[in-house]
PDB file of C-alpha atoms in Angstrom:
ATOM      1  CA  UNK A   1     107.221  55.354 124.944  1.00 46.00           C
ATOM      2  CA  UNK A   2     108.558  58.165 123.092  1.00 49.00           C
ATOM      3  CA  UNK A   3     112.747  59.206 124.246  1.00 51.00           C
ATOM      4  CA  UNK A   4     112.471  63.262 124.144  1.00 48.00           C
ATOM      5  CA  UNK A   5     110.627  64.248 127.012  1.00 49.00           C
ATOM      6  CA  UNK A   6     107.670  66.075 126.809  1.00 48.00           C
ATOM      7  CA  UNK A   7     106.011  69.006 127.859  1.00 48.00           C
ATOM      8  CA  UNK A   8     102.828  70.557 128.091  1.00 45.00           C
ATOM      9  CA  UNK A   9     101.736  68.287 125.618  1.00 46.00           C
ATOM     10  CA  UNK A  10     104.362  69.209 122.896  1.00 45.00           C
ATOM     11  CA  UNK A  11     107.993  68.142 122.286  1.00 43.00           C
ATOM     12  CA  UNK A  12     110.478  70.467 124.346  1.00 47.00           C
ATOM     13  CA  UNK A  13     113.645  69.682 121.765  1.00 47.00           C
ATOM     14  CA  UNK A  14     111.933  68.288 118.892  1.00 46.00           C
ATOM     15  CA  UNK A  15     110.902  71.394 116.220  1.00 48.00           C
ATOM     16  CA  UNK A  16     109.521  69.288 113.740  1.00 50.00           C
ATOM     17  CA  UNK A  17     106.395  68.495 115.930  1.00 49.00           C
ATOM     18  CA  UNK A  18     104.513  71.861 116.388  1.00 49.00           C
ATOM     19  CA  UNK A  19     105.698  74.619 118.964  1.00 46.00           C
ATOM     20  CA  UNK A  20     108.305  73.855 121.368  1.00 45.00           C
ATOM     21  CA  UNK A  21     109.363  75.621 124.760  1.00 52.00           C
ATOM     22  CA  UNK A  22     112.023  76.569 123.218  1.00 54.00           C
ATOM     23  CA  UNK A  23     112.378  77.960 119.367  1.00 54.00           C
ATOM     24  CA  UNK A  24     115.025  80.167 118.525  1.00 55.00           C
ATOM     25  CA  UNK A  25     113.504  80.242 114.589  1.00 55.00           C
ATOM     26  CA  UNK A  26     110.060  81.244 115.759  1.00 56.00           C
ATOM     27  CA  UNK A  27     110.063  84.926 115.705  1.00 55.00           C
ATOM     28  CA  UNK A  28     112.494  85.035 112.066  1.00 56.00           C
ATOM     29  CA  UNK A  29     109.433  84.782 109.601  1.00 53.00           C
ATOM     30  CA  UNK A  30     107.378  87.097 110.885  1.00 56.00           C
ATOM     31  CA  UNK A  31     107.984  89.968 109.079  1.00 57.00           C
ATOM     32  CA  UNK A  32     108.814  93.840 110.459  1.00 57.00           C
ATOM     33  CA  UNK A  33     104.998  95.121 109.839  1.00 54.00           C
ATOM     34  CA  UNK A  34     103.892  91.955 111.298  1.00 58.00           C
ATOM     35  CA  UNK A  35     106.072  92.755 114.353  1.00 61.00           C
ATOM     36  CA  UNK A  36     105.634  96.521 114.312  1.00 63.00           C
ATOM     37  CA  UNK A  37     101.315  95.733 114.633  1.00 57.00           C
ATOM     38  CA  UNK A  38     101.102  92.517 116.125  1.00 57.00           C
ATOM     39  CA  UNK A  39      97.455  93.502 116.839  1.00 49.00           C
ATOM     40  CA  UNK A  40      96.531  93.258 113.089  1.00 49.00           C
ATOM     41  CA  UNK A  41      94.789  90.313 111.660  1.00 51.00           C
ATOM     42  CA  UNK A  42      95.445  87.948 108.576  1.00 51.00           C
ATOM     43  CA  UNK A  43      93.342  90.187 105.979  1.00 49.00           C
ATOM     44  CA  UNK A  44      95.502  93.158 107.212  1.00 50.00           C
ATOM     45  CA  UNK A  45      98.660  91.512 106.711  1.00 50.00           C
ATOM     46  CA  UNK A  46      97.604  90.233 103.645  1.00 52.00           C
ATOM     47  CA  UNK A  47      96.831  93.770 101.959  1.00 48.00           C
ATOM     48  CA  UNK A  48      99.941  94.875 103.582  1.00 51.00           C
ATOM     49  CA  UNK A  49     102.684  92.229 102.711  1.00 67.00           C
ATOM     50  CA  UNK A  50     101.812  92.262  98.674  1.00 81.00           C
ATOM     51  CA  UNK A  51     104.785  92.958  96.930  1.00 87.00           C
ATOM     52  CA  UNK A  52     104.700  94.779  93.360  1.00 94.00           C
ATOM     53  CA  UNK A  53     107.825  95.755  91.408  1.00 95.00           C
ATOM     54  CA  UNK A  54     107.560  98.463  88.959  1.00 96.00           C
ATOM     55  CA  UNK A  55     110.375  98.437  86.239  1.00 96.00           C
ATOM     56  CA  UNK A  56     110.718 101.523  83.350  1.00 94.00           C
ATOM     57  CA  UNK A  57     111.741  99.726  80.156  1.00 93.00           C
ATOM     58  CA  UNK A  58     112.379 101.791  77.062  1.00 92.00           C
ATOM     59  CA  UNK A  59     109.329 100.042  75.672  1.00 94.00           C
ATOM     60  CA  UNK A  60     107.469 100.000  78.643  1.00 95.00           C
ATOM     61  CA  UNK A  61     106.571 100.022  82.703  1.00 96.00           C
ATOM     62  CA  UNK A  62     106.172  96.852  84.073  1.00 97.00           C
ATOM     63  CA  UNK A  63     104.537  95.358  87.127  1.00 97.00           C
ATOM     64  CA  UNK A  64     105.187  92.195  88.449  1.00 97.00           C
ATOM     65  CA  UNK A  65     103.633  91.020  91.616  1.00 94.00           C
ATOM     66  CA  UNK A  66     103.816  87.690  93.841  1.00 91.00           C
ATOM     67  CA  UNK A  67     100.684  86.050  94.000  1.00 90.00           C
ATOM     68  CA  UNK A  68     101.396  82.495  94.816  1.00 86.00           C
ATOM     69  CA  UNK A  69      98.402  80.390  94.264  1.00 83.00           C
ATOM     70  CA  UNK A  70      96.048  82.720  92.823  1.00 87.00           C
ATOM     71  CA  UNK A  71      94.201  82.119  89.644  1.00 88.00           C
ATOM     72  CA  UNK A  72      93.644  84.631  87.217  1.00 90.00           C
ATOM     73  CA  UNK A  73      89.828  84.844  87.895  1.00 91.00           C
ATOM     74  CA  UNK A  74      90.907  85.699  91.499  1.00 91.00           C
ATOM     75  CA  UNK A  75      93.079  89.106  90.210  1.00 94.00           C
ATOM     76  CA  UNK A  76      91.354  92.603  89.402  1.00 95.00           C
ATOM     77  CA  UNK A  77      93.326  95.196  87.133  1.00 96.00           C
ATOM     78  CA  UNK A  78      91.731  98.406  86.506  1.00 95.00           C
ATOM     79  CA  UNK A  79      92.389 101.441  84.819  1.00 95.00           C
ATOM     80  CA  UNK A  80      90.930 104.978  86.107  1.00 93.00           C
ATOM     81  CA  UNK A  81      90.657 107.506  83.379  1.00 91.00           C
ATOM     82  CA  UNK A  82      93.341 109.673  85.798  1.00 90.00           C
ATOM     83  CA  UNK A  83      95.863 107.245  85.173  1.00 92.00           C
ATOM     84  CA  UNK A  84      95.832 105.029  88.588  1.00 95.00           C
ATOM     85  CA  UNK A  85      96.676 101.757  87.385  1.00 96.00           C
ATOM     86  CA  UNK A  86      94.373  99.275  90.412  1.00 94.00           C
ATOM     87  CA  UNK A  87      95.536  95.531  91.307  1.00 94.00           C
ATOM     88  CA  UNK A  88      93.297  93.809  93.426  1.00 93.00           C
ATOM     89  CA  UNK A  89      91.899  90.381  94.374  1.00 91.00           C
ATOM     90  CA  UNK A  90      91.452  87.789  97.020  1.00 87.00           C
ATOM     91  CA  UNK A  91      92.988  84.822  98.278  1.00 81.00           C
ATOM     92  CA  UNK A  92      90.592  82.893 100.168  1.00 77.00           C
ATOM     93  CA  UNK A  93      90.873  80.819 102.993  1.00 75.00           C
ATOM     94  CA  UNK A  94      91.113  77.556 103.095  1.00 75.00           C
ATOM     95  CA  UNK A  95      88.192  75.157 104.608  1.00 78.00           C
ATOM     96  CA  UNK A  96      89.772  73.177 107.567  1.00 76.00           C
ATOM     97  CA  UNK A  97      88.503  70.441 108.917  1.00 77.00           C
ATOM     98  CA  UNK A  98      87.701  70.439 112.526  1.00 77.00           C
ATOM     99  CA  UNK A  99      89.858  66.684 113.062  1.00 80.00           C
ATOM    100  CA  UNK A 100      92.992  68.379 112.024  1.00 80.00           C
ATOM    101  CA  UNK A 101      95.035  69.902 114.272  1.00 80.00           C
ATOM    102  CA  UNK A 102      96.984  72.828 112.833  1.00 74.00           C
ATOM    103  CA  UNK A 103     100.531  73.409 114.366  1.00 76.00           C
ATOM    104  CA  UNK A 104     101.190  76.262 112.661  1.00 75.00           C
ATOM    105  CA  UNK A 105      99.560  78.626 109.971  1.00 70.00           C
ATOM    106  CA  UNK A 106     101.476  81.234 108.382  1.00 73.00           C
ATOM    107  CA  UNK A 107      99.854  81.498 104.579  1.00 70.00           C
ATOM    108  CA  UNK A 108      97.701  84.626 104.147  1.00 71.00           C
ATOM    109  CA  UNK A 109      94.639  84.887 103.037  1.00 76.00           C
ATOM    110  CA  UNK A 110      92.171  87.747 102.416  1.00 82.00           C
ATOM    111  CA  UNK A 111      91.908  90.827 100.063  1.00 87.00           C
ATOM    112  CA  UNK A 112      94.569  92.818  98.562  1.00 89.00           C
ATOM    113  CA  UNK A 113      94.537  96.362  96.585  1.00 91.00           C
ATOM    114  CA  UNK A 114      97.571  98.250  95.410  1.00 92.00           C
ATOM    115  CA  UNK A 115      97.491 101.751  93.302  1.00 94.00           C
ATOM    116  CA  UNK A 116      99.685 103.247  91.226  1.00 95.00           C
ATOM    117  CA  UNK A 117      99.707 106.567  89.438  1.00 95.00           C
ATOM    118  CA  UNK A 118     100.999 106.064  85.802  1.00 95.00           C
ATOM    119  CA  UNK A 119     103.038 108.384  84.292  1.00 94.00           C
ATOM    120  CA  UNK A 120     101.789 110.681  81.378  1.00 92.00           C
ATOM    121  CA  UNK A 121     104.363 108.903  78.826  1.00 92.00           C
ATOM    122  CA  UNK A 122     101.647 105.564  79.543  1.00 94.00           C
ATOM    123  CA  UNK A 123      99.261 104.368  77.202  1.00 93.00           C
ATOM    124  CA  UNK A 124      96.561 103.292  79.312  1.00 91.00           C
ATOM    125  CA  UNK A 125      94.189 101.810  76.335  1.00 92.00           C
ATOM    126  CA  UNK A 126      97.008  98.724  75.383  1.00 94.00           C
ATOM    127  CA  UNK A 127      97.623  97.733  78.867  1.00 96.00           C
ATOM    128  CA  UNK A 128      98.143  93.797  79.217  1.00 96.00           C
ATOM    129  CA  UNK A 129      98.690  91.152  81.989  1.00 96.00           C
ATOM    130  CA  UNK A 130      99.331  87.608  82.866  1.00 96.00           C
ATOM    131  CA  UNK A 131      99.918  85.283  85.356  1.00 94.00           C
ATOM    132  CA  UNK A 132     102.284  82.504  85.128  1.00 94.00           C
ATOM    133  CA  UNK A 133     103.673  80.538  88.379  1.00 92.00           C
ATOM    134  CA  UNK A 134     102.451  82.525  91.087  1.00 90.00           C
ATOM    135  CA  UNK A 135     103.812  86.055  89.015  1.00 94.00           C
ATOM    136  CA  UNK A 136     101.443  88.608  87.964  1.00 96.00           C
ATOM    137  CA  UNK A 137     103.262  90.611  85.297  1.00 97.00           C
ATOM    138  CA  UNK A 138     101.335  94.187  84.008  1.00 97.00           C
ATOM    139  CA  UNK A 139     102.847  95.736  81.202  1.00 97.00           C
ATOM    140  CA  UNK A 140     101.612  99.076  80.186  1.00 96.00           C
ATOM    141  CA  UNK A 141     103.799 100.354  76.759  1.00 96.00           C
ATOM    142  CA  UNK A 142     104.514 104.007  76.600  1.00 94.00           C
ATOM    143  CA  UNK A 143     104.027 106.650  74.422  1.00 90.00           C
ATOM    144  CA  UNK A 144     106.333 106.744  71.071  1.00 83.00           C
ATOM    145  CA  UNK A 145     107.653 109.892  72.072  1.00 76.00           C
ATOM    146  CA  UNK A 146     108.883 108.752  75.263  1.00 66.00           C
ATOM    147  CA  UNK A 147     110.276 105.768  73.152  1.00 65.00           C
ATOM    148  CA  UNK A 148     112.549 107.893  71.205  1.00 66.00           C
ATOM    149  CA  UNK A 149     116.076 108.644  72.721  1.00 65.00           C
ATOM    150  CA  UNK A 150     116.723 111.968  74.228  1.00 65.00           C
ATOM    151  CA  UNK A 151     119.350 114.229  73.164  1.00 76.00           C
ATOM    152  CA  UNK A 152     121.703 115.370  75.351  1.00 82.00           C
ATOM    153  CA  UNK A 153     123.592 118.707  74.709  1.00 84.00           C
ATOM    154  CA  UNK A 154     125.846 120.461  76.657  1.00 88.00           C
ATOM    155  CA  UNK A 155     125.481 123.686  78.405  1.00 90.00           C
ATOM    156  CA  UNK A 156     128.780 126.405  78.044  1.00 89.00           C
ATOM    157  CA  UNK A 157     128.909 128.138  81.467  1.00 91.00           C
ATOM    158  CA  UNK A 158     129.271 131.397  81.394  1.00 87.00           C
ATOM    159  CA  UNK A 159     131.215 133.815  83.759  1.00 78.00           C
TER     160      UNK A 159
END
């Protein structure tokens, strides 16, 4: 006979075994755009919530995104001749077997796509990429003009 009462089938106190009556923690990891359109599925979410960070080097931009998981054969990068750098791919879903009993499932899955308009100083034709721990890292080099360091004179001010 277990010692914390029970209700409705689930622990009331106990967290650790799926949802309880009360969980002040259950709402924290949703995030905002998960709150803000609760009526959005898993595939939405997943397009939505993939994070890319775009960094301007003097050498180069670079892209690194969080794809935990994903294999390389998964990821699509693409180049239009306008300059729109693509990064797409799918994470699928995993097959579940209909003894288990999920609690709780929280991991995305589904299709992603992000664009991004590169700058003219970009040299589209040496663009590289890999993936190491869950990372996705793009580097495009730029230009050797862009490379070079600016000079910076000084205006008089007349009047």
């Amino acid at each position: 006979m277990a010692l914390i009462p029970r209700a409705f089938g689930n622990s009331v106190f106990d967290p650790f075994f799926g949802s309880s009556i009360f969980d002040p923690f259950e709402n924290l990891s949703a995030s905002l755009f998960d709150r803000a359109f609760p009526s959005f599925d898993k595939d939405v979410s997943a397009v939505a919530n993939t994070r890319v960070d775009w960094v301007e080097t003097p050498e180069a931009h670079v892209f690194k995104a969080d794809l935990p998981g994903m294999k390389k054969d998964e990821i699509k990068i693409q180049v239009a001749d306008d300059g729109v750098l693509s990064i797409s791919g799918e994470r699928s879903k995993e097959k579940v077997d209909e003894k288990d009993n999920y609690r709780r499932s929280e991991r995305s899955f589904g299709k992603f796509f992000r664009q991004f308009k590169l700058p003219a100083n970009a040299k589209a034709q040496e663009i590289s990429a890999k993936v190491e721990n869950g990372v996705l890292t793009v580097t495009v080099p730029k230009t050797e003009e862009s490379k070079k360091k600016s000079e910076i004179r000084t205006v008089e001010i007349t009047g």
